[in-house]
């Protein structure tokens, strides 16, 4: 029995969460869910986008499933607060091709590992007399930790190569440290090939020859940009899951936002949320059930017509979820 915190959020968040719970309920894993709130709706009710109760519960759970929230200008971001409070230092974004999906590449299986706690998203910005500055914090400890995490991910998933993406020729001190820690960690993994690319070249190669990548490890801002680029290579936001992992906690969320333009219509694609749940099952060590669910999803994407409009079908979110559930064997 796993204790799961569920944060449906706003917009399409609740419907993709309901869809994911509907399919994982049919698996042979027992979850004890507690639903708590965050985001815009929560702000309107309680005056905060992320109540202490939500943070505390997520800390005590085996894992958290997070739908999507609408940003409330001038308030603190619920997802960034959760990443900080739960010390979720690694953001994992798979870039994987799925059969039956209209995408630029049909053969990709890349894992992007993004440092989640520092870099240019440290939140230190200030106005100066000429404009403004932002501080890019890179520490040896966080760089070592994320690089070790990336190599361990590679090792545990049978991957053979890790590429550090940085810009150490221009950012000599900050990315110099990141690069040095990468190669120090690499020495402990002689069976895994280590490589490096400047971020501009990496952005080009991702479009031109993405097969050269297996695992990418990079700092916060570069990872944010490259992982959205990656999602674009394999079918877009409806199919992009993510995991935020720390030493004690983990949170799983689709990459897409709350999509206010389609919220309430019941037509959002539940795949990214279901793929996030699959990452959660793997994290919990339930790899057999994870594979079972992935097979059912792939079966529907590849052979079924019960698909949401963004995938070319006319099904509702829950109809597609039901179809996936019916294919679980
Ligand atoms: P945010 O700033 O929270 O990321 P956004 O509006 O920039 O929000 P999304 O909410 O991810 O980005 O939406 C971008 C576009 O993709 C919208 O047109 C939306 O309808 C579409 N979209 C996002 N997620 C899905 C989904 N699961 N199914 C179908 N369409 C989606």
mmCIF file of C-alpha atoms and ligand atoms in Angstrom:
data_model
loop_
_atom_site.group_PDB
_atom_site.id
_atom_site.type_symbol
_atom_site.label_atom_id
_atom_site.label_comp_id
_atom_site.label_asym_id
_atom_site.label_seq_id
_atom_site.Cartn_x
_atom_site.Cartn_y
_atom_site.Cartn_z
ATOM 1 C CA UNK A 1 0.000 0.000 0.000
ATOM 2 C CA UNK A 2 1.432 3.348 -1.035
ATOM 3 C CA UNK A 3 0.345 6.703 0.355
ATOM 4 C CA UNK A 4 -0.197 9.108 -2.473
ATOM 5 C CA UNK A 5 -0.803 12.851 -2.313
ATOM 6 C CA UNK A 6 -2.955 14.030 -5.219
ATOM 7 C CA UNK A 7 -2.979 17.704 -6.205
ATOM 8 C CA UNK A 8 -5.392 18.097 -9.151
ATOM 9 C CA UNK A 9 -4.956 21.898 -9.425
ATOM 10 C CA UNK A 10 -6.792 24.086 -11.969
ATOM 11 C CA UNK A 11 -8.044 24.050 -15.549
ATOM 12 C CA UNK A 12 -7.510 20.625 -17.127
ATOM 13 C CA UNK A 13 -5.472 19.491 -14.077
ATOM 14 C CA UNK A 14 -8.465 17.834 -12.329
ATOM 15 C CA UNK A 15 -9.671 15.992 -15.442
ATOM 16 C CA UNK A 16 -6.288 14.539 -16.427
ATOM 17 C CA UNK A 17 -5.757 13.581 -12.759
ATOM 18 C CA UNK A 18 -9.133 11.830 -12.628
ATOM 19 C CA UNK A 19 -8.231 9.981 -15.846
ATOM 20 C CA UNK A 20 -4.853 8.837 -14.485
ATOM 21 C CA UNK A 21 -6.377 7.664 -11.196
ATOM 22 C CA UNK A 22 -9.052 5.772 -13.128
ATOM 23 C CA UNK A 23 -6.415 3.724 -14.969
ATOM 24 C CA UNK A 24 -4.043 3.155 -12.054
ATOM 25 C CA UNK A 25 -6.978 1.992 -9.929
ATOM 26 C CA UNK A 26 -7.209 -1.039 -12.227
ATOM 27 C CA UNK A 27 -3.585 -2.069 -11.581
ATOM 28 C CA UNK A 28 -2.446 -4.574 -9.034
ATOM 29 C CA UNK A 29 -0.979 -1.926 -6.762
ATOM 30 C CA UNK A 30 -2.828 -0.447 -3.816
ATOM 31 C CA UNK A 31 -2.812 3.277 -3.297
ATOM 32 C CA UNK A 32 -4.229 5.267 -0.462
ATOM 33 C CA UNK A 33 -4.927 8.705 -1.987
ATOM 34 C CA UNK A 34 -5.390 11.981 -0.234
ATOM 35 C CA UNK A 35 -6.486 14.896 -2.402
ATOM 36 C CA UNK A 36 -5.255 18.345 -1.404
ATOM 37 C CA UNK A 37 -5.270 21.720 -3.070
ATOM 38 C CA UNK A 38 -2.927 24.203 -4.703
ATOM 39 C CA UNK A 39 -3.120 26.840 -7.416
ATOM 40 C CA UNK A 40 -5.613 29.482 -8.440
ATOM 41 C CA UNK A 41 -8.808 27.835 -7.143
ATOM 42 C CA UNK A 42 -7.087 27.205 -3.822
ATOM 43 C CA UNK A 43 -5.975 30.850 -3.685
ATOM 44 C CA UNK A 44 -9.549 32.057 -4.199
ATOM 45 C CA UNK A 45 -10.791 29.822 -1.361
ATOM 46 C CA UNK A 46 -7.974 30.104 1.143
ATOM 47 C CA UNK A 47 -5.860 33.141 0.209
ATOM 48 C CA UNK A 48 -2.780 31.008 -0.506
ATOM 49 C CA UNK A 49 -1.697 29.115 -3.626
ATOM 50 C CA UNK A 50 -0.005 26.417 -1.576
ATOM 51 C CA UNK A 51 -1.285 25.677 1.951
ATOM 52 C CA UNK A 52 1.045 24.229 4.596
ATOM 53 C CA UNK A 53 -1.238 21.196 4.794
ATOM 54 C CA UNK A 54 -0.504 20.372 1.141
ATOM 55 C CA UNK A 55 3.252 20.656 1.678
ATOM 56 C CA UNK A 56 3.174 18.584 4.880
ATOM 57 C CA UNK A 57 1.126 15.829 3.318
ATOM 58 C CA UNK A 58 3.375 15.662 0.248
ATOM 59 C CA UNK A 59 6.385 15.357 2.565
ATOM 60 C CA UNK A 60 4.828 12.390 4.355
ATOM 61 C CA UNK A 61 3.697 10.543 1.215
ATOM 62 C CA UNK A 62 5.437 7.915 -0.848
ATOM 63 C CA UNK A 63 4.810 10.067 -3.932
ATOM 64 C CA UNK A 64 2.779 13.039 -5.162
ATOM 65 C CA UNK A 65 0.765 13.307 -8.368
ATOM 66 C CA UNK A 66 0.350 16.903 -9.503
ATOM 67 C CA UNK A 67 -2.091 17.893 -12.277
ATOM 68 C CA UNK A 68 -1.563 21.485 -13.383
ATOM 69 C CA UNK A 69 -2.122 24.888 -11.839
ATOM 70 C CA UNK A 70 -2.932 28.316 -13.176
ATOM 71 C CA UNK A 71 -0.396 30.919 -12.088
ATOM 72 C CA UNK A 72 -1.765 33.719 -9.902
ATOM 73 C CA UNK A 73 0.312 36.840 -10.621
ATOM 74 C CA UNK A 74 2.080 38.213 -7.557
ATOM 75 C CA UNK A 75 1.820 34.988 -5.514
ATOM 76 C CA UNK A 76 4.358 32.257 -4.951
ATOM 77 C CA UNK A 77 4.383 29.404 -7.417
ATOM 78 C CA UNK A 78 2.972 26.246 -5.864
ATOM 79 C CA UNK A 79 5.130 23.922 -7.928
ATOM 80 C CA UNK A 80 8.361 25.832 -7.254
ATOM 81 C CA UNK A 81 7.486 25.905 -3.535
ATOM 82 C CA UNK A 82 6.911 22.149 -3.548
ATOM 83 C CA UNK A 83 10.187 21.518 -5.393
ATOM 84 C CA UNK A 84 12.026 23.586 -2.781
ATOM 85 C CA UNK A 85 10.237 22.276 0.312
ATOM 86 C CA UNK A 86 10.530 18.648 -0.764
ATOM 87 C CA UNK A 87 14.129 19.194 -1.961
ATOM 88 C CA UNK A 88 13.331 17.752 -5.372
ATOM 89 C CA UNK A 89 16.684 18.478 -6.954
ATOM 90 C CA UNK A 90 16.316 16.403 -10.120
ATOM 91 C CA UNK A 91 13.820 17.071 -12.874
ATOM 92 C CA UNK A 92 13.497 14.160 -15.287
ATOM 93 C CA UNK A 93 12.039 14.677 -18.730
ATOM 94 C CA UNK A 94 11.987 11.685 -21.083
ATOM 95 C CA UNK A 95 11.947 12.431 -24.805
ATOM 96 C CA UNK A 96 10.455 9.273 -26.214
ATOM 97 C CA UNK A 97 8.802 8.512 -29.551
ATOM 98 C CA UNK A 98 5.506 6.663 -29.421
ATOM 99 C CA UNK A 99 4.114 4.585 -32.285
ATOM 100 C CA UNK A 100 1.097 6.014 -34.053
ATOM 101 C CA UNK A 101 1.961 9.570 -33.086
ATOM 102 C CA UNK A 102 2.622 12.208 -35.676
ATOM 103 C CA UNK A 103 6.135 13.338 -34.703
ATOM 104 C CA UNK A 104 9.412 14.489 -36.220
ATOM 105 C CA UNK A 105 11.286 11.393 -35.030
ATOM 106 C CA UNK A 106 10.071 7.825 -34.571
ATOM 107 C CA UNK A 107 13.108 6.362 -32.810
ATOM 108 C CA UNK A 108 13.986 8.575 -29.859
ATOM 109 C CA UNK A 109 14.481 7.523 -26.270
ATOM 110 C CA UNK A 110 16.434 10.282 -24.527
ATOM 111 C CA UNK A 111 16.343 11.179 -20.858
ATOM 112 C CA UNK A 112 16.936 14.819 -19.934
ATOM 113 C CA UNK A 113 18.057 15.334 -16.334
ATOM 114 C CA UNK A 114 17.738 18.956 -15.285
ATOM 115 C CA UNK A 115 19.111 20.468 -12.076
ATOM 116 C CA UNK A 116 16.050 21.835 -10.318
ATOM 117 C CA UNK A 117 17.218 24.004 -7.421
ATOM 118 C CA UNK A 118 19.732 26.611 -8.517
ATOM 119 C CA UNK A 119 21.243 28.120 -11.705
ATOM 120 C CA UNK A 120 19.468 31.110 -13.197
ATOM 121 C CA UNK A 121 16.234 30.131 -11.439
ATOM 122 C CA UNK A 122 17.657 30.796 -7.986
ATOM 123 C CA UNK A 123 15.196 33.670 -7.744
ATOM 124 C CA UNK A 124 17.805 36.339 -7.083
ATOM 125 C CA UNK A 125 17.035 39.295 -9.316
ATOM 126 C CA UNK A 126 17.421 42.960 -8.627
ATOM 127 C CA UNK A 127 16.954 46.268 -10.335
ATOM 128 C CA UNK A 128 20.038 48.375 -10.934
ATOM 129 C CA UNK A 129 20.321 51.948 -12.135
ATOM 130 C CA UNK A 130 20.790 50.621 -15.694
ATOM 131 C CA UNK A 131 18.197 47.842 -15.691
ATOM 132 C CA UNK A 132 18.292 44.614 -13.721
ATOM 133 C CA UNK A 133 20.526 41.618 -12.931
ATOM 134 C CA UNK A 134 19.837 37.945 -12.194
ATOM 135 C CA UNK A 135 22.283 35.818 -10.212
ATOM 136 C CA UNK A 136 23.249 32.394 -11.566
ATOM 137 C CA UNK A 137 24.197 30.184 -8.639
ATOM 138 C CA UNK A 138 26.116 26.996 -9.381
ATOM 139 C CA UNK A 139 27.445 25.044 -6.413
ATOM 140 C CA UNK A 140 29.849 22.126 -6.406
ATOM 141 C CA UNK A 141 27.501 20.127 -4.179
ATOM 142 C CA UNK A 142 24.403 20.507 -6.375
ATOM 143 C CA UNK A 143 26.411 19.901 -9.560
ATOM 144 C CA UNK A 144 27.962 16.753 -8.143
ATOM 145 C CA UNK A 145 24.576 15.531 -6.950
ATOM 146 C CA UNK A 146 22.762 16.008 -10.250
ATOM 147 C CA UNK A 147 25.607 14.498 -12.293
ATOM 148 C CA UNK A 148 25.754 11.455 -9.992
ATOM 149 C CA UNK A 149 21.973 11.148 -10.267
ATOM 150 C CA UNK A 150 22.208 11.208 -14.085
ATOM 151 C CA UNK A 151 24.905 8.512 -14.180
ATOM 152 C CA UNK A 152 22.938 6.353 -11.743
ATOM 153 C CA UNK A 153 19.804 6.762 -13.861
ATOM 154 C CA UNK A 154 21.812 5.707 -16.912
ATOM 155 C CA UNK A 155 23.261 2.703 -15.120
ATOM 156 C CA UNK A 156 19.946 1.555 -13.656
ATOM 157 C CA UNK A 157 18.086 1.852 -16.954
ATOM 158 C CA UNK A 158 20.746 0.190 -19.114
ATOM 159 C CA UNK A 159 21.701 3.391 -20.906
ATOM 160 C CA UNK A 160 25.240 3.778 -22.171
ATOM 161 C CA UNK A 161 26.075 7.454 -22.507
ATOM 162 C CA UNK A 162 25.675 10.682 -20.514
ATOM 163 C CA UNK A 163 26.221 14.080 -22.139
ATOM 164 C CA UNK A 164 26.834 17.178 -20.025
ATOM 165 C CA UNK A 165 25.319 20.273 -21.617
ATOM 166 C CA UNK A 166 26.857 23.580 -20.527
ATOM 167 C CA UNK A 167 28.454 26.757 -21.831
ATOM 168 C CA UNK A 168 31.760 26.629 -19.992
ATOM 169 C CA UNK A 169 33.582 28.582 -22.693
ATOM 170 C CA UNK A 170 31.502 31.681 -21.894
ATOM 171 C CA UNK A 171 30.362 30.965 -18.326
ATOM 172 C CA UNK A 172 33.828 29.913 -17.267
ATOM 173 C CA UNK A 173 33.347 29.974 -13.518
ATOM 174 C CA UNK A 174 29.781 28.693 -13.069
ATOM 175 C CA UNK A 175 29.711 26.150 -15.886
ATOM 176 C CA UNK A 176 33.401 25.480 -15.287
ATOM 177 C CA UNK A 177 32.375 24.064 -11.906
ATOM 178 C CA UNK A 178 29.462 22.099 -13.368
ATOM 179 C CA UNK A 179 31.743 20.613 -16.037
ATOM 180 C CA UNK A 180 34.477 19.706 -13.540
ATOM 181 C CA UNK A 181 32.005 17.944 -11.248
ATOM 182 C CA UNK A 182 30.554 16.080 -14.238
ATOM 183 C CA UNK A 183 33.908 14.628 -15.254
ATOM 184 C CA UNK A 184 34.821 13.815 -11.624
ATOM 185 C CA UNK A 185 31.588 11.832 -11.273
ATOM 186 C CA UNK A 186 32.104 10.205 -14.695
ATOM 187 C CA UNK A 187 35.344 8.613 -13.444
ATOM 188 C CA UNK A 188 33.258 6.463 -11.108
ATOM 189 C CA UNK A 189 31.217 5.102 -14.029
ATOM 190 C CA UNK A 190 33.837 3.784 -16.484
ATOM 191 C CA UNK A 191 31.241 1.561 -18.203
ATOM 192 C CA UNK A 192 29.206 4.616 -19.257
ATOM 193 C CA UNK A 193 30.459 6.887 -22.002
ATOM 194 C CA UNK A 194 30.717 10.543 -20.983
ATOM 195 C CA UNK A 195 30.473 13.372 -23.455
ATOM 196 C CA UNK A 196 29.887 17.124 -23.418
ATOM 197 C CA UNK A 197 28.239 19.679 -25.698
ATOM 198 C CA UNK A 198 27.862 23.414 -25.530
ATOM 199 C CA UNK A 199 24.210 24.283 -25.089
ATOM 200 C CA UNK A 200 23.884 26.033 -28.453
ATOM 201 C CA UNK A 201 25.334 23.008 -30.251
ATOM 202 C CA UNK A 202 23.131 20.698 -28.162
ATOM 203 C CA UNK A 203 20.028 22.661 -29.242
ATOM 204 C CA UNK A 204 21.067 22.220 -32.879
ATOM 205 C CA UNK A 205 21.906 18.513 -32.543
ATOM 206 C CA UNK A 206 18.602 17.827 -30.809
ATOM 207 C CA UNK A 207 16.818 18.877 -33.985
ATOM 208 C CA UNK A 208 19.374 17.694 -36.525
ATOM 209 C CA UNK A 209 20.697 14.421 -35.074
ATOM 210 C CA UNK A 210 19.015 13.686 -31.718
ATOM 211 C CA UNK A 211 20.079 10.029 -31.841
ATOM 212 C CA UNK A 212 23.534 11.081 -30.588
ATOM 213 C CA UNK A 213 21.973 11.677 -27.165
ATOM 214 C CA UNK A 214 21.091 9.043 -24.594
ATOM 215 C CA UNK A 215 21.060 10.869 -21.232
ATOM 216 C CA UNK A 216 21.562 14.640 -21.053
ATOM 217 C CA UNK A 217 22.456 16.297 -17.744
ATOM 218 C CA UNK A 218 22.343 20.058 -17.496
ATOM 219 C CA UNK A 219 21.696 23.116 -15.370
ATOM 220 C CA UNK A 220 18.262 24.576 -14.619
ATOM 221 C CA UNK A 221 17.565 27.062 -17.436
ATOM 222 C CA UNK A 222 19.265 25.040 -20.192
ATOM 223 C CA UNK A 223 17.313 21.970 -19.069
ATOM 224 C CA UNK A 224 14.041 23.862 -19.105
ATOM 225 C CA UNK A 225 14.572 24.986 -22.697
ATOM 226 C CA UNK A 226 16.026 21.756 -24.087
ATOM 227 C CA UNK A 227 13.313 19.594 -22.563
ATOM 228 C CA UNK A 228 10.548 21.628 -24.215
ATOM 229 C CA UNK A 229 12.505 21.351 -27.461
ATOM 230 C CA UNK A 230 12.613 17.601 -26.838
ATOM 231 C CA UNK A 231 8.846 17.457 -26.308
ATOM 232 C CA UNK A 232 8.431 19.144 -29.682
ATOM 233 C CA UNK A 233 10.414 16.358 -31.367
ATOM 234 C CA UNK A 234 8.103 13.585 -30.241
ATOM 235 C CA UNK A 235 4.549 14.848 -30.451
ATOM 236 C CA UNK A 236 4.186 17.847 -28.178
ATOM 237 C CA UNK A 237 2.808 18.648 -24.754
ATOM 238 C CA UNK A 238 -0.029 16.130 -24.646
ATOM 239 C CA UNK A 239 2.573 13.348 -24.444
ATOM 240 C CA UNK A 240 5.261 14.891 -22.230
ATOM 241 C CA UNK A 241 5.553 13.601 -18.643
ATOM 242 C CA UNK A 242 7.996 14.630 -15.942
ATOM 243 C CA UNK A 243 9.307 13.576 -12.558
ATOM 244 C CA UNK A 244 10.792 15.709 -9.792
ATOM 245 C CA UNK A 245 12.949 13.568 -7.543
ATOM 246 C CA UNK A 246 14.710 14.172 -4.243
ATOM 247 C CA UNK A 247 16.340 11.950 -1.662
ATOM 248 C CA UNK A 248 13.149 11.585 0.387
ATOM 249 C CA UNK A 249 10.258 12.631 -1.868
ATOM 250 C CA UNK A 250 9.121 12.599 -5.467
ATOM 251 C CA UNK A 251 6.462 14.434 -7.448
ATOM 252 C CA UNK A 252 5.144 13.511 -10.886
ATOM 253 C CA UNK A 253 3.419 15.957 -13.238
ATOM 254 C CA UNK A 254 2.636 16.419 -16.906
ATOM 255 C CA UNK A 255 4.713 19.099 -18.593
ATOM 256 C CA UNK A 256 1.643 20.900 -19.914
ATOM 257 C CA UNK A 257 -0.070 23.660 -17.972
ATOM 258 C CA UNK A 258 -3.692 24.105 -16.982
ATOM 259 C CA UNK A 259 -4.709 24.895 -20.596
ATOM 260 C CA UNK A 260 -7.475 27.423 -19.805
ATOM 261 C CA UNK A 261 -8.476 27.466 -23.500
ATOM 262 C CA UNK A 262 -9.867 23.912 -23.310
ATOM 263 C CA UNK A 263 -10.575 23.608 -19.584
ATOM 264 C CA UNK A 264 -14.059 22.351 -18.773
ATOM 265 C CA UNK A 265 -14.636 20.820 -22.207
ATOM 266 C CA UNK A 266 -13.465 17.373 -21.079
ATOM 267 C CA UNK A 267 -11.297 16.943 -24.193
ATOM 268 C CA UNK A 268 -7.777 17.166 -22.762
ATOM 269 C CA UNK A 269 -5.358 14.399 -23.619
ATOM 270 C CA UNK A 270 -4.698 12.337 -20.469
ATOM 271 C CA UNK A 271 -1.519 10.707 -21.876
ATOM 272 C CA UNK A 272 1.063 13.059 -20.323
ATOM 273 C CA UNK A 273 -0.522 12.551 -16.906
ATOM 274 C CA UNK A 274 -0.717 8.785 -17.393
ATOM 275 C CA UNK A 275 2.935 8.725 -18.525
ATOM 276 C CA UNK A 276 3.780 10.692 -15.366
ATOM 277 C CA UNK A 277 1.953 8.027 -13.334
ATOM 278 C CA UNK A 278 4.034 5.390 -15.156
ATOM 279 C CA UNK A 279 7.200 7.222 -14.061
ATOM 280 C CA UNK A 280 5.798 7.177 -10.520
ATOM 281 C CA UNK A 281 5.194 3.424 -10.650
ATOM 282 C CA UNK A 282 8.785 2.881 -11.793
ATOM 283 C CA UNK A 283 10.048 5.144 -9.004
ATOM 284 C CA UNK A 284 8.076 3.079 -6.474
ATOM 285 C CA UNK A 285 9.675 -0.086 -7.828
ATOM 286 C CA UNK A 286 6.442 -1.279 -9.499
ATOM 287 C CA UNK A 287 8.095 -1.747 -12.870
ATOM 288 C CA UNK A 288 5.866 -4.663 -13.906
ATOM 289 C CA UNK A 289 2.694 -2.637 -13.417
ATOM 290 C CA UNK A 290 4.363 0.377 -15.045
ATOM 291 C CA UNK A 291 5.127 -1.693 -18.143
ATOM 292 C CA UNK A 292 1.587 -3.056 -18.194
ATOM 293 C CA UNK A 293 0.149 0.458 -18.178
ATOM 294 C CA UNK A 294 2.614 1.692 -20.797
ATOM 295 C CA UNK A 295 1.662 -1.219 -23.074
ATOM 296 C CA UNK A 296 -2.032 -0.359 -22.701
ATOM 297 C CA UNK A 297 -1.400 3.306 -23.491
ATOM 298 C CA UNK A 298 0.769 2.454 -26.518
ATOM 299 C CA UNK A 299 -1.865 0.038 -27.731
ATOM 300 C CA UNK A 300 -4.488 2.811 -27.676
ATOM 301 C CA UNK A 301 -2.193 5.445 -29.238
ATOM 302 C CA UNK A 302 -1.225 3.058 -32.009
ATOM 303 C CA UNK A 303 -4.398 1.119 -32.784
ATOM 304 C CA UNK A 304 -7.437 2.773 -31.293
ATOM 305 C CA UNK A 305 -9.639 5.548 -32.610
ATOM 306 C CA UNK A 306 -10.752 6.474 -29.089
ATOM 307 C CA UNK A 307 -8.378 9.431 -28.945
ATOM 308 C CA UNK A 308 -8.770 13.043 -27.826
ATOM 309 C CA UNK A 309 -9.032 15.788 -30.501
ATOM 310 C CA UNK A 310 -5.355 16.840 -30.246
ATOM 311 C CA UNK A 311 -4.485 13.271 -31.344
ATOM 312 C CA UNK A 312 -6.907 13.425 -34.252
ATOM 313 C CA UNK A 313 -9.858 11.709 -32.562
ATOM 314 C CA UNK A 314 -13.118 12.951 -31.077
ATOM 315 C CA UNK A 315 -13.110 11.187 -27.702
ATOM 316 C CA UNK A 316 -13.481 12.816 -24.321
ATOM 317 C CA UNK A 317 -10.708 12.580 -21.736
ATOM 318 C CA UNK A 318 -12.490 9.927 -19.674
ATOM 319 C CA UNK A 319 -13.463 7.904 -22.758
ATOM 320 C CA UNK A 320 -9.803 7.666 -23.710
ATOM 321 C CA UNK A 321 -8.908 6.755 -20.114
ATOM 322 C CA UNK A 322 -11.575 4.029 -20.153
ATOM 323 C CA UNK A 323 -10.187 2.707 -23.442
ATOM 324 C CA UNK A 324 -6.674 2.528 -21.932
ATOM 325 C CA UNK A 325 -8.022 0.800 -18.845
ATOM 326 C CA UNK A 326 -9.806 -1.760 -21.009
ATOM 327 C CA UNK A 327 -6.496 -2.660 -22.688
ATOM 328 C CA UNK A 328 -4.713 -3.525 -19.426
ATOM 329 C CA UNK A 329 -3.695 -7.167 -19.555
HETATM 330 P P1 LIG B 1 1.455 27.325 -18.561
HETATM 331 O O1 LIG B 1 1.975 28.724 -18.516
HETATM 332 O O2 LIG B 1 0.773 26.902 -17.281
HETATM 333 O O3 LIG B 1 2.444 26.311 -19.048
HETATM 334 P P2 LIG B 1 0.235 27.574 -21.152
HETATM 335 O O4 LIG B 1 -1.110 28.060 -21.531
HETATM 336 O O5 LIG B 1 1.452 28.299 -21.603
HETATM 337 O O6 LIG B 1 0.246 27.331 -19.585
HETATM 338 P P3 LIG B 1 -0.477 24.902 -21.600
HETATM 339 O O7 LIG B 1 -1.531 25.056 -20.572
HETATM 340 O O8 LIG B 1 0.423 23.750 -21.444
HETATM 341 O O9 LIG B 1 0.451 26.129 -21.686
HETATM 342 O O10 LIG B 1 -1.172 24.870 -23.021
HETATM 343 C C1 LIG B 1 -0.518 25.129 -24.256
HETATM 344 C C2 LIG B 1 -1.420 24.666 -25.398
HETATM 345 O O11 LIG B 1 -1.420 23.238 -25.449
HETATM 346 C C3 LIG B 1 -2.872 25.093 -25.239
HETATM 347 O O12 LIG B 1 -3.429 25.429 -26.489
HETATM 348 C C4 LIG B 1 -3.545 23.874 -24.686
HETATM 349 O O13 LIG B 1 -4.895 23.765 -25.016
HETATM 350 C C5 LIG B 1 -2.734 22.717 -25.286
HETATM 351 N N1 LIG B 1 -2.659 21.583 -24.345
HETATM 352 C C6 LIG B 1 -1.922 21.543 -23.217
HETATM 353 N N2 LIG B 1 -2.102 20.368 -22.586
HETATM 354 C C7 LIG B 1 -2.983 19.661 -23.328
HETATM 355 C C8 LIG B 1 -3.597 18.368 -23.178
HETATM 356 N N3 LIG B 1 -3.319 17.555 -22.146
HETATM 357 N N4 LIG B 1 -4.460 17.969 -24.122
HETATM 358 C C9 LIG B 1 -4.744 18.748 -25.175
HETATM 359 N N5 LIG B 1 -4.207 19.973 -25.370
HETATM 360 C C10 LIG B 1 -3.344 20.438 -24.462
#
